[in-house]
mmCIF file of C-alpha atoms in Angstrom:
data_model
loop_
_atom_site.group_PDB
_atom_site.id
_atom_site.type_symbol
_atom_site.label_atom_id
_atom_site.label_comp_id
_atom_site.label_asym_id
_atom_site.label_seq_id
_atom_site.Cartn_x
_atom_site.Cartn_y
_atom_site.Cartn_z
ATOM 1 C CA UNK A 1 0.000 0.000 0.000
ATOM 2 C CA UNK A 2 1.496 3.652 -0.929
ATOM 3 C CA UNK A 3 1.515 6.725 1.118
ATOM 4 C CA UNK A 4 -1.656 8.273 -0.673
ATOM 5 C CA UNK A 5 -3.416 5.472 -0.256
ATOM 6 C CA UNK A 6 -3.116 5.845 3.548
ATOM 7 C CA UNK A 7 -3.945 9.563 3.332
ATOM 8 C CA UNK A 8 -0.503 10.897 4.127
ATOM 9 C CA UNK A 9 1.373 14.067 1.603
ATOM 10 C CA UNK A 10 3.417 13.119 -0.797
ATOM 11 C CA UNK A 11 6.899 14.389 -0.542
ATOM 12 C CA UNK A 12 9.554 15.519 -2.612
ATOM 13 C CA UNK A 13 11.136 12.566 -3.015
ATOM 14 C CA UNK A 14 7.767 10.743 -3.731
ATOM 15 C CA UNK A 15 7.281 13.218 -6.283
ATOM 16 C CA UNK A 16 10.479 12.011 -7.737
ATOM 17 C CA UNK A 17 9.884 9.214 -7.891
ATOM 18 C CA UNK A 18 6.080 9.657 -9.613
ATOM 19 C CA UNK A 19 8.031 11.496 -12.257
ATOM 20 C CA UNK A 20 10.117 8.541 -12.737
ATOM 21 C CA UNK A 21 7.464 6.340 -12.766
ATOM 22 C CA UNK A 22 5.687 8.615 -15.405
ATOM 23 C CA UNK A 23 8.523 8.924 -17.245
ATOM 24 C CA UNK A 24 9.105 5.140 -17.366
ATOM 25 C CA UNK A 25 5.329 4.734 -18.214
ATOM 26 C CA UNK A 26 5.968 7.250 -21.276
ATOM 27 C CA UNK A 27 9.093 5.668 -22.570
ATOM 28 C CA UNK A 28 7.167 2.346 -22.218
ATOM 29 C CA UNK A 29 3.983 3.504 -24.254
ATOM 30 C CA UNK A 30 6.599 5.187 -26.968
ATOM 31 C CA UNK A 31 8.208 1.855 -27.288
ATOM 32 C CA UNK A 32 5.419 0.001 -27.436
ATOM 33 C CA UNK A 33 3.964 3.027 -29.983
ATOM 34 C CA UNK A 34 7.413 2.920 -32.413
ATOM 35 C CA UNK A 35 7.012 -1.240 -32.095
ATOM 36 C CA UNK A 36 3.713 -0.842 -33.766
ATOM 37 C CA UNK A 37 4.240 1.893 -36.182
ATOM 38 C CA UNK A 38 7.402 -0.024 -37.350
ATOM 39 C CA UNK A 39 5.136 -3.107 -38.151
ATOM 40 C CA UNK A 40 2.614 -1.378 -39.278
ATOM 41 C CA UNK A 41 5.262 0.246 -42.017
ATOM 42 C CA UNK A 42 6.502 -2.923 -42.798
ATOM 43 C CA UNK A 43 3.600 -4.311 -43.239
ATOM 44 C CA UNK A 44 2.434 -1.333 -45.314
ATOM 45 C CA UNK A 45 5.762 -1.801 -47.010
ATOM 46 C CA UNK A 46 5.421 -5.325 -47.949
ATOM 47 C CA UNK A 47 2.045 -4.699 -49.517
ATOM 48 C CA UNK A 48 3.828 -1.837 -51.635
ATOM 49 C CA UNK A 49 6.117 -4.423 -52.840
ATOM 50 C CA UNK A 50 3.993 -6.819 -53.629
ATOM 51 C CA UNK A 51 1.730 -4.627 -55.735
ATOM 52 C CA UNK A 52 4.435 -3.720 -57.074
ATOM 53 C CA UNK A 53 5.594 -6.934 -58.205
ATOM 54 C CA UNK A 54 2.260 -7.778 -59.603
ATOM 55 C CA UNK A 55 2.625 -4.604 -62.186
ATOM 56 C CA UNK A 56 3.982 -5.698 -65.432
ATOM 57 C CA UNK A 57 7.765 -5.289 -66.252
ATOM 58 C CA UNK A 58 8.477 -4.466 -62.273
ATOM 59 C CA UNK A 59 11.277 -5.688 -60.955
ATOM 60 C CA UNK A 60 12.259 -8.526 -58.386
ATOM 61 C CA UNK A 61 14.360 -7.048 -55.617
ATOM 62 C CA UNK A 62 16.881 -4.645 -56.068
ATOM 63 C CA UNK A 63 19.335 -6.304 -58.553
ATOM 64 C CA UNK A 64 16.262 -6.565 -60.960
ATOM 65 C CA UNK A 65 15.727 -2.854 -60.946
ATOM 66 C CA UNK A 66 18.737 -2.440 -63.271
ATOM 67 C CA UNK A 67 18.485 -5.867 -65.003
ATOM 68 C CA UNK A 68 17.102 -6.299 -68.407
ATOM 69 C CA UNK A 69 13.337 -8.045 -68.970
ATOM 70 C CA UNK A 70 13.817 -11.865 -69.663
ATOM 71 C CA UNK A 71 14.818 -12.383 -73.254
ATOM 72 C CA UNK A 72 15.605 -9.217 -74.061
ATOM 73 C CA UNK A 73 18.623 -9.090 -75.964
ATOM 74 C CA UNK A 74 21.954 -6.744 -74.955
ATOM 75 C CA UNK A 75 25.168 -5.277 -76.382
ATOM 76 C CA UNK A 76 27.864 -6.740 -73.572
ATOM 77 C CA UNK A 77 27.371 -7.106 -69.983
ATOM 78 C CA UNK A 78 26.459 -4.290 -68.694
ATOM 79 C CA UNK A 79 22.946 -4.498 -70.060
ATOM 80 C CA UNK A 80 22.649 -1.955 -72.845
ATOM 81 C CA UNK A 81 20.348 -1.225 -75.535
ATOM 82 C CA UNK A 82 19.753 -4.100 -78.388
ATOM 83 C CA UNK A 83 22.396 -3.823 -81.055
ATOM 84 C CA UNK A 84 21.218 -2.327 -84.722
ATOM 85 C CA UNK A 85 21.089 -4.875 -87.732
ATOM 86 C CA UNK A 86 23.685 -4.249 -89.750
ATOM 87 C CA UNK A 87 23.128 -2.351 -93.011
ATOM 88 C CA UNK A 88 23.373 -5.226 -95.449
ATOM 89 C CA UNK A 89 20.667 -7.050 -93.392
ATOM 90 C CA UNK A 90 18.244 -4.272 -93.817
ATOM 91 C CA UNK A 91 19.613 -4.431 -97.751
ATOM 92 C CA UNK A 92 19.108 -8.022 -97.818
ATOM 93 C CA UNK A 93 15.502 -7.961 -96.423
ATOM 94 C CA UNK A 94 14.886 -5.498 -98.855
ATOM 95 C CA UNK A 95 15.814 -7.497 -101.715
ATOM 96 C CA UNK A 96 13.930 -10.504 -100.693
ATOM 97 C CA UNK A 97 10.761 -8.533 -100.173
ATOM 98 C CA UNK A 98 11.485 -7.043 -103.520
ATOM 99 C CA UNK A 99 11.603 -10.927 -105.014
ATOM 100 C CA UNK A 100 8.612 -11.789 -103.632
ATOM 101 C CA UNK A 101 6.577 -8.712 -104.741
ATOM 102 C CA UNK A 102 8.030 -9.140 -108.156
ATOM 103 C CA UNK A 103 6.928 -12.757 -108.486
ATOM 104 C CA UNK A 104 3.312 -12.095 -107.363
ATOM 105 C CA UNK A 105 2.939 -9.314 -110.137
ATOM 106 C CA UNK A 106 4.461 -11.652 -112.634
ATOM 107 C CA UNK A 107 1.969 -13.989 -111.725
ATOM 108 C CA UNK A 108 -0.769 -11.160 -111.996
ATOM 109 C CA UNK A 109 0.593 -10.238 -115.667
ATOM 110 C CA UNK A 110 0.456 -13.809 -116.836
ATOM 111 C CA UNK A 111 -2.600 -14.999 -115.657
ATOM 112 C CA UNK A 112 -3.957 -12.048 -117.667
ATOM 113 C CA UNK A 113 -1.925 -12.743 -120.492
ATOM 114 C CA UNK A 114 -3.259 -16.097 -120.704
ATOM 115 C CA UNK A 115 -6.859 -15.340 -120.558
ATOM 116 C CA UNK A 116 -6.545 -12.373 -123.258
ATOM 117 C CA UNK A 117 -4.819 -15.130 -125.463
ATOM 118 C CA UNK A 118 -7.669 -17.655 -124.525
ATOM 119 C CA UNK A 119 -10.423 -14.736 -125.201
ATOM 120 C CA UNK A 120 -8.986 -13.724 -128.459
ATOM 121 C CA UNK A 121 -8.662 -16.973 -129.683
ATOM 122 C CA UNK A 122 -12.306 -17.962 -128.317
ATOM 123 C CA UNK A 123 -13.466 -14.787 -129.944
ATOM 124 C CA UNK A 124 -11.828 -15.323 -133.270
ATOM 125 C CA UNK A 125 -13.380 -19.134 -133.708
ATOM 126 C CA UNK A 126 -16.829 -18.366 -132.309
ATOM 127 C CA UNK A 127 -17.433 -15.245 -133.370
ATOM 128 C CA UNK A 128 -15.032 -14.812 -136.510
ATOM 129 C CA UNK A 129 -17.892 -16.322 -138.935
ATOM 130 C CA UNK A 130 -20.217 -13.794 -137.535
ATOM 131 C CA UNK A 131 -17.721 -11.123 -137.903
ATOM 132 C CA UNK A 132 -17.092 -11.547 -141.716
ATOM 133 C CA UNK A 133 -20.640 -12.599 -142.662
ATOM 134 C CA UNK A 134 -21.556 -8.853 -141.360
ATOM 135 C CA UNK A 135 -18.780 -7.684 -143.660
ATOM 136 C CA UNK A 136 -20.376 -9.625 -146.937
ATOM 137 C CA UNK A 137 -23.606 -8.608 -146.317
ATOM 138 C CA UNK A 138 -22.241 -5.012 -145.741
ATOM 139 C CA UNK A 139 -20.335 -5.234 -149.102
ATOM 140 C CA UNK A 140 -23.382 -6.598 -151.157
ATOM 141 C CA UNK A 141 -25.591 -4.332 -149.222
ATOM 142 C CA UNK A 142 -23.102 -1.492 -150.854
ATOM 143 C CA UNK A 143 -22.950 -2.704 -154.489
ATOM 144 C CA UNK A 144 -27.144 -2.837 -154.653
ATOM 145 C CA UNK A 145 -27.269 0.558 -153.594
ATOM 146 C CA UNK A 146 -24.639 1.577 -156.036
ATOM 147 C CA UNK A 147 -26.616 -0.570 -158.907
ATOM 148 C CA UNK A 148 -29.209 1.312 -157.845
ATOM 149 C CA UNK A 149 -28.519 4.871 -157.788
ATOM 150 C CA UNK A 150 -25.941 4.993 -160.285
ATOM 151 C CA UNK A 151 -24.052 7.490 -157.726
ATOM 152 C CA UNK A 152 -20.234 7.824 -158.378
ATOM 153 C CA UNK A 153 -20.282 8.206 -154.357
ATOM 154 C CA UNK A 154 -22.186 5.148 -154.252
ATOM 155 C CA UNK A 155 -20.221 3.102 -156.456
ATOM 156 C CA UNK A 156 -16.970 4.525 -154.666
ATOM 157 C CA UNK A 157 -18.678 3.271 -151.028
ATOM 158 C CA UNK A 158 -19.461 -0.540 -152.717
ATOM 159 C CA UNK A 159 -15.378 -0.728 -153.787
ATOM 160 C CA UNK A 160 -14.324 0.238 -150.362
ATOM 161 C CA UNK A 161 -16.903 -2.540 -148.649
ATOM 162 C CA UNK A 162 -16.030 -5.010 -150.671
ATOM 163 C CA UNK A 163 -12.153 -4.283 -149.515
ATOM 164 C CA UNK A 164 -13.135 -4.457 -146.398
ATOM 165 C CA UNK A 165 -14.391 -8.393 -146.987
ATOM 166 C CA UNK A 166 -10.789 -9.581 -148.822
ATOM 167 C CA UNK A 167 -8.452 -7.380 -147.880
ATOM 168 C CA UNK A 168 -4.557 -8.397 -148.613
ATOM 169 C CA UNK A 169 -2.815 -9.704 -145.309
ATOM 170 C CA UNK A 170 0.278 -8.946 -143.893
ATOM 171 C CA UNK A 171 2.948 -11.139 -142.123
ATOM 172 C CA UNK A 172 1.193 -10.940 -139.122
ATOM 173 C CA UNK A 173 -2.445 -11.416 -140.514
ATOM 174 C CA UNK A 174 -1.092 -14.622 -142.186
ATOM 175 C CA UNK A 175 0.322 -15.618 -139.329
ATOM 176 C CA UNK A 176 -2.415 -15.353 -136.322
ATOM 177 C CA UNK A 177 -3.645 -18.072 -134.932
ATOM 178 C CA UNK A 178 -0.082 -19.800 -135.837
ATOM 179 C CA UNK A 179 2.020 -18.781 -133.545
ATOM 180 C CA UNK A 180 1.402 -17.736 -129.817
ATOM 181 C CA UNK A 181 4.238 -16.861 -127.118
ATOM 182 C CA UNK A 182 4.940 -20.300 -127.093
ATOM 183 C CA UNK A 183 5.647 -21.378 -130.395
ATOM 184 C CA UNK A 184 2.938 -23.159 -132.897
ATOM 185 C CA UNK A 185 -0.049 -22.547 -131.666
ATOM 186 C CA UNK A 186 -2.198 -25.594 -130.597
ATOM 187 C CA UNK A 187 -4.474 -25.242 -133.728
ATOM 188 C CA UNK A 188 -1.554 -25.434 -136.273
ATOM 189 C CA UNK A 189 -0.087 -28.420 -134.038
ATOM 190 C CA UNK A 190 -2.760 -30.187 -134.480
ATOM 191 C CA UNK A 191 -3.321 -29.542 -138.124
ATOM 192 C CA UNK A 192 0.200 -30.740 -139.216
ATOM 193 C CA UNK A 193 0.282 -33.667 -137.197
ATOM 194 C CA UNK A 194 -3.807 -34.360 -138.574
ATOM 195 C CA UNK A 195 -5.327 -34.200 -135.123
ATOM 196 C CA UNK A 196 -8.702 -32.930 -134.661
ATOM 197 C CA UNK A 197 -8.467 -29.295 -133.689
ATOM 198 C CA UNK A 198 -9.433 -28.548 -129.652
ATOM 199 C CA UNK A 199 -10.170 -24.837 -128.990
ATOM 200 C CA UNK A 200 -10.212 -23.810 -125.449
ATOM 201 C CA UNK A 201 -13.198 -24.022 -123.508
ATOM 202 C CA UNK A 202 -12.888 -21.694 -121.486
ATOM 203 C CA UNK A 203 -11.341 -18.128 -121.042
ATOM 204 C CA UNK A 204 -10.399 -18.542 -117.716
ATOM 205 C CA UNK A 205 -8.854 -21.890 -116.001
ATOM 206 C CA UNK A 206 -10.594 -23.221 -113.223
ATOM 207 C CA UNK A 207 -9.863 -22.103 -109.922
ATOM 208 C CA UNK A 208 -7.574 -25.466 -108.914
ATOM 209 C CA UNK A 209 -5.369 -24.901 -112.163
ATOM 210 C CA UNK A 210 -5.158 -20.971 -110.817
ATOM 211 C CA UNK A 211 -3.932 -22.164 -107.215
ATOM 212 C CA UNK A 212 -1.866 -24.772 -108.779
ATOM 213 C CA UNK A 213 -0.057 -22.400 -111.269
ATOM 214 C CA UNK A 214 -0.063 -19.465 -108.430
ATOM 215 C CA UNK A 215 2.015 -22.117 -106.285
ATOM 216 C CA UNK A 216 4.217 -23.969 -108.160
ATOM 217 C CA UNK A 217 4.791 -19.968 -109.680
ATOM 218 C CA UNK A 218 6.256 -18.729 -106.569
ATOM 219 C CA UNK A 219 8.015 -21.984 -105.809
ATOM 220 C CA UNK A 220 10.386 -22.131 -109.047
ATOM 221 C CA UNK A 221 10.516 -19.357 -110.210
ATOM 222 C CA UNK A 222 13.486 -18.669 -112.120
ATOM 223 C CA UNK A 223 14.093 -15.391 -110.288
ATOM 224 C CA UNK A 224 14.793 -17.732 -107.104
ATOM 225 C CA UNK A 225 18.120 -19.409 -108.675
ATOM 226 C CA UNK A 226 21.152 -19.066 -107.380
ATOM 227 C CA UNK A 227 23.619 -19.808 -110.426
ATOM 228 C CA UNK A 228 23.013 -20.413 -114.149
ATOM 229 C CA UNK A 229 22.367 -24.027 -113.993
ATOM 230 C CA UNK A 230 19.548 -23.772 -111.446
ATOM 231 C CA UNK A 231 18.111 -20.995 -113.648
ATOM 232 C CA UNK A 232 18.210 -23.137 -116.858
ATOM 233 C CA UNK A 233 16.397 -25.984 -114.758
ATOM 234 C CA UNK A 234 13.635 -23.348 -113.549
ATOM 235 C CA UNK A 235 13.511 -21.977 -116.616
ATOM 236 C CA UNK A 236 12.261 -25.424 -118.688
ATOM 237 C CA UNK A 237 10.216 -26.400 -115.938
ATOM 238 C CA UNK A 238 7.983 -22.786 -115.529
ATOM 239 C CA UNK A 239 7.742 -22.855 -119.317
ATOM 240 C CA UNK A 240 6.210 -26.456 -119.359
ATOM 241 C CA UNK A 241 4.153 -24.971 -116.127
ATOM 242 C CA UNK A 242 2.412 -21.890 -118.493
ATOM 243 C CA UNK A 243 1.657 -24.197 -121.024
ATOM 244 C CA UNK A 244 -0.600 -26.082 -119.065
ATOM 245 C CA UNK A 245 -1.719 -22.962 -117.435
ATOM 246 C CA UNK A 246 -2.543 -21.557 -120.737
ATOM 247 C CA UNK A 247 -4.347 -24.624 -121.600
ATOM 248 C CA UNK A 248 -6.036 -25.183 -118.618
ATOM 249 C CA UNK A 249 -5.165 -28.477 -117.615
ATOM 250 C CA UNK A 250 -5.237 -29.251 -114.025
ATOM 251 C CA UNK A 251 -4.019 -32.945 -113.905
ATOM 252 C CA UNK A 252 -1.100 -31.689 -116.000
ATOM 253 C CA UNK A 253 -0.158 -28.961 -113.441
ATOM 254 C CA UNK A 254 -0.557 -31.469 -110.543
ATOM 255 C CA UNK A 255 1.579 -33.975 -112.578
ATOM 256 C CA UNK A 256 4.336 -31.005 -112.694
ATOM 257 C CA UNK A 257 3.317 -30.530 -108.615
ATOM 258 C CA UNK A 258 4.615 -33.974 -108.061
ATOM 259 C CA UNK A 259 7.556 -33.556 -110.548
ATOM 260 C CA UNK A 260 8.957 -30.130 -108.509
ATOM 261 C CA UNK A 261 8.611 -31.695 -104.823
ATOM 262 C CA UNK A 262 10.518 -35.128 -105.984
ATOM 263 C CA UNK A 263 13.129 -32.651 -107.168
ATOM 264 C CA UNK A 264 15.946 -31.930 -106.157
ATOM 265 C CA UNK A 265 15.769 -29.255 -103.012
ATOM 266 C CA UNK A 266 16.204 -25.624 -103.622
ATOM 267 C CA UNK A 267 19.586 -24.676 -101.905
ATOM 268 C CA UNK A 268 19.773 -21.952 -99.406
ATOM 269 C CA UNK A 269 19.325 -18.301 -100.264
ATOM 270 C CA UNK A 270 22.391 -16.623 -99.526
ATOM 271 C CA UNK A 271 22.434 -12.748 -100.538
ATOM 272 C CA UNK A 272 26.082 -11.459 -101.297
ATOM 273 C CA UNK A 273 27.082 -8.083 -99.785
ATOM 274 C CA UNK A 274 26.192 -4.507 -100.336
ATOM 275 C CA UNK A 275 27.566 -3.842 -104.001
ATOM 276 C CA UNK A 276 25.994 -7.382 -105.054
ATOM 277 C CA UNK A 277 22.874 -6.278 -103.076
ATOM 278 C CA UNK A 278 22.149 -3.134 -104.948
ATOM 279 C CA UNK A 279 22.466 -4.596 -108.174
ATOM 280 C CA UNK A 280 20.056 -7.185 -107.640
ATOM 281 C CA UNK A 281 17.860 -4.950 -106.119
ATOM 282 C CA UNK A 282 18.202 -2.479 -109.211
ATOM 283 C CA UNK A 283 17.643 -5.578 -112.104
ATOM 284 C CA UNK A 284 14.198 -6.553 -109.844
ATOM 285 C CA UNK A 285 13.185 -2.721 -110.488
ATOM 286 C CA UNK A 286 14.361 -2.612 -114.122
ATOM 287 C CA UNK A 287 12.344 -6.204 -114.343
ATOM 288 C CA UNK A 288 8.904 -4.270 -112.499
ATOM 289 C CA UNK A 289 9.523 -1.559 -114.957
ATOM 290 C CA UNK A 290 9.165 -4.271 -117.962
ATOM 291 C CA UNK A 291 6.096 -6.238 -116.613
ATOM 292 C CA UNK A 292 4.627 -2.679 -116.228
ATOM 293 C CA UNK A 293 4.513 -1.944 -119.678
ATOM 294 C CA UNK A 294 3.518 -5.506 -121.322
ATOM 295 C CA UNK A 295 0.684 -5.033 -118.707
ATOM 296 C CA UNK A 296 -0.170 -1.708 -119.732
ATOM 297 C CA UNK A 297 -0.057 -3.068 -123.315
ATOM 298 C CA UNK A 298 -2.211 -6.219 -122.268
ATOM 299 C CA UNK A 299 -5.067 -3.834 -120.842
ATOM 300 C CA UNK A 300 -4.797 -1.017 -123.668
ATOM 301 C CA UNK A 301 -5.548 -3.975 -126.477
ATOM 302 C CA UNK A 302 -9.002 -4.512 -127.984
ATOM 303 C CA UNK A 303 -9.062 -7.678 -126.460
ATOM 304 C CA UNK A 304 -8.272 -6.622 -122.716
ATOM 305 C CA UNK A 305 -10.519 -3.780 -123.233
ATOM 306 C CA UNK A 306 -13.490 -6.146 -123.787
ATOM 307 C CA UNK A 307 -12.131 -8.325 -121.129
ATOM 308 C CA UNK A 308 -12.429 -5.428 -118.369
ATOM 309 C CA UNK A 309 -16.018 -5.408 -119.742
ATOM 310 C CA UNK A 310 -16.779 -8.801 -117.801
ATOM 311 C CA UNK A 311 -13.672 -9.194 -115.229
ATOM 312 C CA UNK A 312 -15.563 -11.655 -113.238
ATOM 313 C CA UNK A 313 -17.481 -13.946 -116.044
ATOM 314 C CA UNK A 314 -14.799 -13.409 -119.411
ATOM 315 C CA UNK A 315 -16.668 -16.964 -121.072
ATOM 316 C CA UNK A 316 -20.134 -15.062 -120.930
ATOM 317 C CA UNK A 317 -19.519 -12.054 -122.209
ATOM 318 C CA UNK A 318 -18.809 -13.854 -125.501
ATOM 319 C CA UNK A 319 -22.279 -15.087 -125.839
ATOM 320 C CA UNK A 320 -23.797 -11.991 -125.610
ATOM 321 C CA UNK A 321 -21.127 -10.687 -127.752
ATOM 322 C CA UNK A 322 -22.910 -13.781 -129.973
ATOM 323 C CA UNK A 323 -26.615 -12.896 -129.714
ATOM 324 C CA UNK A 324 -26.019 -9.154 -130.887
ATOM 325 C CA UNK A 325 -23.816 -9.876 -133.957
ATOM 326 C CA UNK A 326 -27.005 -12.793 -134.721
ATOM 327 C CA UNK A 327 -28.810 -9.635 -134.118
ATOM 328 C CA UNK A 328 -27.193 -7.471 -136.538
ATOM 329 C CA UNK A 329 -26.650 -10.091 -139.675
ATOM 330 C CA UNK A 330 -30.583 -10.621 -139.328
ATOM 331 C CA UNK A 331 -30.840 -6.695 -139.485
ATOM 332 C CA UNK A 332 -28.790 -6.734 -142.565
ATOM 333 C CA UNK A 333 -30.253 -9.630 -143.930
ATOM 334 C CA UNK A 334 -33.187 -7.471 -144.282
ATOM 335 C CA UNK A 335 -31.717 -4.728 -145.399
ATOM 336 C CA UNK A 336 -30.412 -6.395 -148.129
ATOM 337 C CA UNK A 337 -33.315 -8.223 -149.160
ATOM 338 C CA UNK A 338 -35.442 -5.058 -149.352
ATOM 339 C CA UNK A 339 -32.961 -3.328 -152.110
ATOM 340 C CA UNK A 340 -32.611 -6.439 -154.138
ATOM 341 C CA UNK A 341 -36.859 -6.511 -154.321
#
């Protein structure tokens, strides 16, 4: 039991000895108070950390704070930035994109080729007879007006018509339908060696020959070789491969499907250095520069004109080609018959 408790004054010393004891008490309670503040920041810390581990890219500890991501690649040890391709790599992508553009527009210049070739030749054996029966009936259609009249204009009128239905070839006239890019046409094969003659059915191969030709296109394409021999052997095999195109066949191009895979494998492209680089590069851009112009040519023509008429159904728009020349020989039929009356 204290003093106070038993009703007696404090004195100085007790006083003392209070402040101790409050001062003991305080240092206790700040102890206590900095115990649980420091937890409370290290658990406040920890939760920090771990959000901030749970953020993308943050690092793990303090070692990872200058430490590259996982996989990322440096320039030595100390962690720097990635190190630049060097400029003949860039060159060298360059020219293989180049390539590969190149081969898909030569691709896109012969499959048109092929169907103006198909549509001309179509055109010429279907509607030829209708063509130059329009030009006879035009001619005698002519010459009875001229018998008729008596008009030196007339009469001048009839002598150009009937030009118009014999006219004098020239080398090339005597020569279409004989020779194509290829060589003797199919028709004049066939008539020297006394084989029935097989016009193409069709303007435009079926969609399987297209895919078939597209592919084995881009896979030998002579633009791929790598020295003169491999060239030569690309270059007899892609010609065989736009015949067939040309003609349509599909078991043909999946014969020559089967021929290229048994082949021998194409070796390794390996671009030279910068010099060699920017010569192939400038040859694929000459090359562009070429296909540009027979394409241009192709769509300017009287044939790719007509085509561009029907880009999606080529075969039909020579039937109604058909029924309007039908249309017009009936119409001068008539004609005809009402000056000869």
């Amino acid at each position: 039991m204290t003093h106070e408790a038993a009703g007696v004054p404090t004195t100085r010393n007790d006083d003392d000895r209070q402040d101790d004891d409050r001062q003991d008490q305080g240092s206790q309670d700040q102890h206590r108070n900095g115990q649980d503040q420091g937890s409370q920041d290290q658990h406040l810390n920890g939760q920090d950390q771990d959000r901030q581990d749970e953020r993308p890219g943050s690092p793990e500890g303090a070692h990872a704070a200058t430490a590259p991501p996982a996989g990322a690649p440096t320039d030595g040890a100390g962690g720097g930035p990635a190190e630049q391709p060097r400029p003949e790599a860039r060159l060298a992508h360059a020219v293989r994109v180049a390539e590969q553009a190149l081969i898909e527009f030569e691709i896109a210049v012969e499959t048109f080729r092929v169907e103006v070739e198909n549509f001309s030749r179509l055109h010429h054996q279907r509607l030829g007879p209708m063509y130059a029966r329009l030009d006879e009936l035009d001619a005698q259609i002519a010459e009875a007006r001229a018998a008729r009249t008596g008009d030196p204009e007339d009469l001048r009128k009839a002598q150009e018509a009937r030009a118009v239905v014999m006219p004098m070839p020239g080398v090339d006239e005597l020569f279409h339908d004989w020779m194509d890019s290829d060589g003797l046409s199919p028709e004049a094969s066939a008539m020297l060696t006394e084989q029935p003659v097989r016009p193409p059915k069709r303007v435009r191969p079926t969609e399987e020959a297209r895919k078939l030709y597209r592919e084995l296109a881009r896979k030998a394409h002579p633009d791929l070789a790598q020295d003169e021999e491999e060239r030569a052997r690309r270059d007899e095999f892609i010609t065989r491969v736009n015949a067939a195109y040309g003609r349509g066949d599909e078991e043909l191009l999946k014969e020559l499907a089967q021929e290229w895979a048994a082949g021998p494998a194409a070796p390794e492209t390996e671009l030279g250095e910068a010099d060699e680089l920017y010569a192939r590069l400038n040859w694929l851009t000459q090359r562009k520069e070429l296909l540009t112009v027979l394409a241009q040519e192709l769509e300017q023509s009287a044939i790719g004109a007509m085509l561009r008429m029907a880009p999606d159904d080529p075969d039909h728009l020579l039937e109604e080609i058909a029924d309007q020349l039908l249309g017009e020989v009936s119409q001068r039929e008539a004609e005809l018959a009402a000056l000869v009356q």
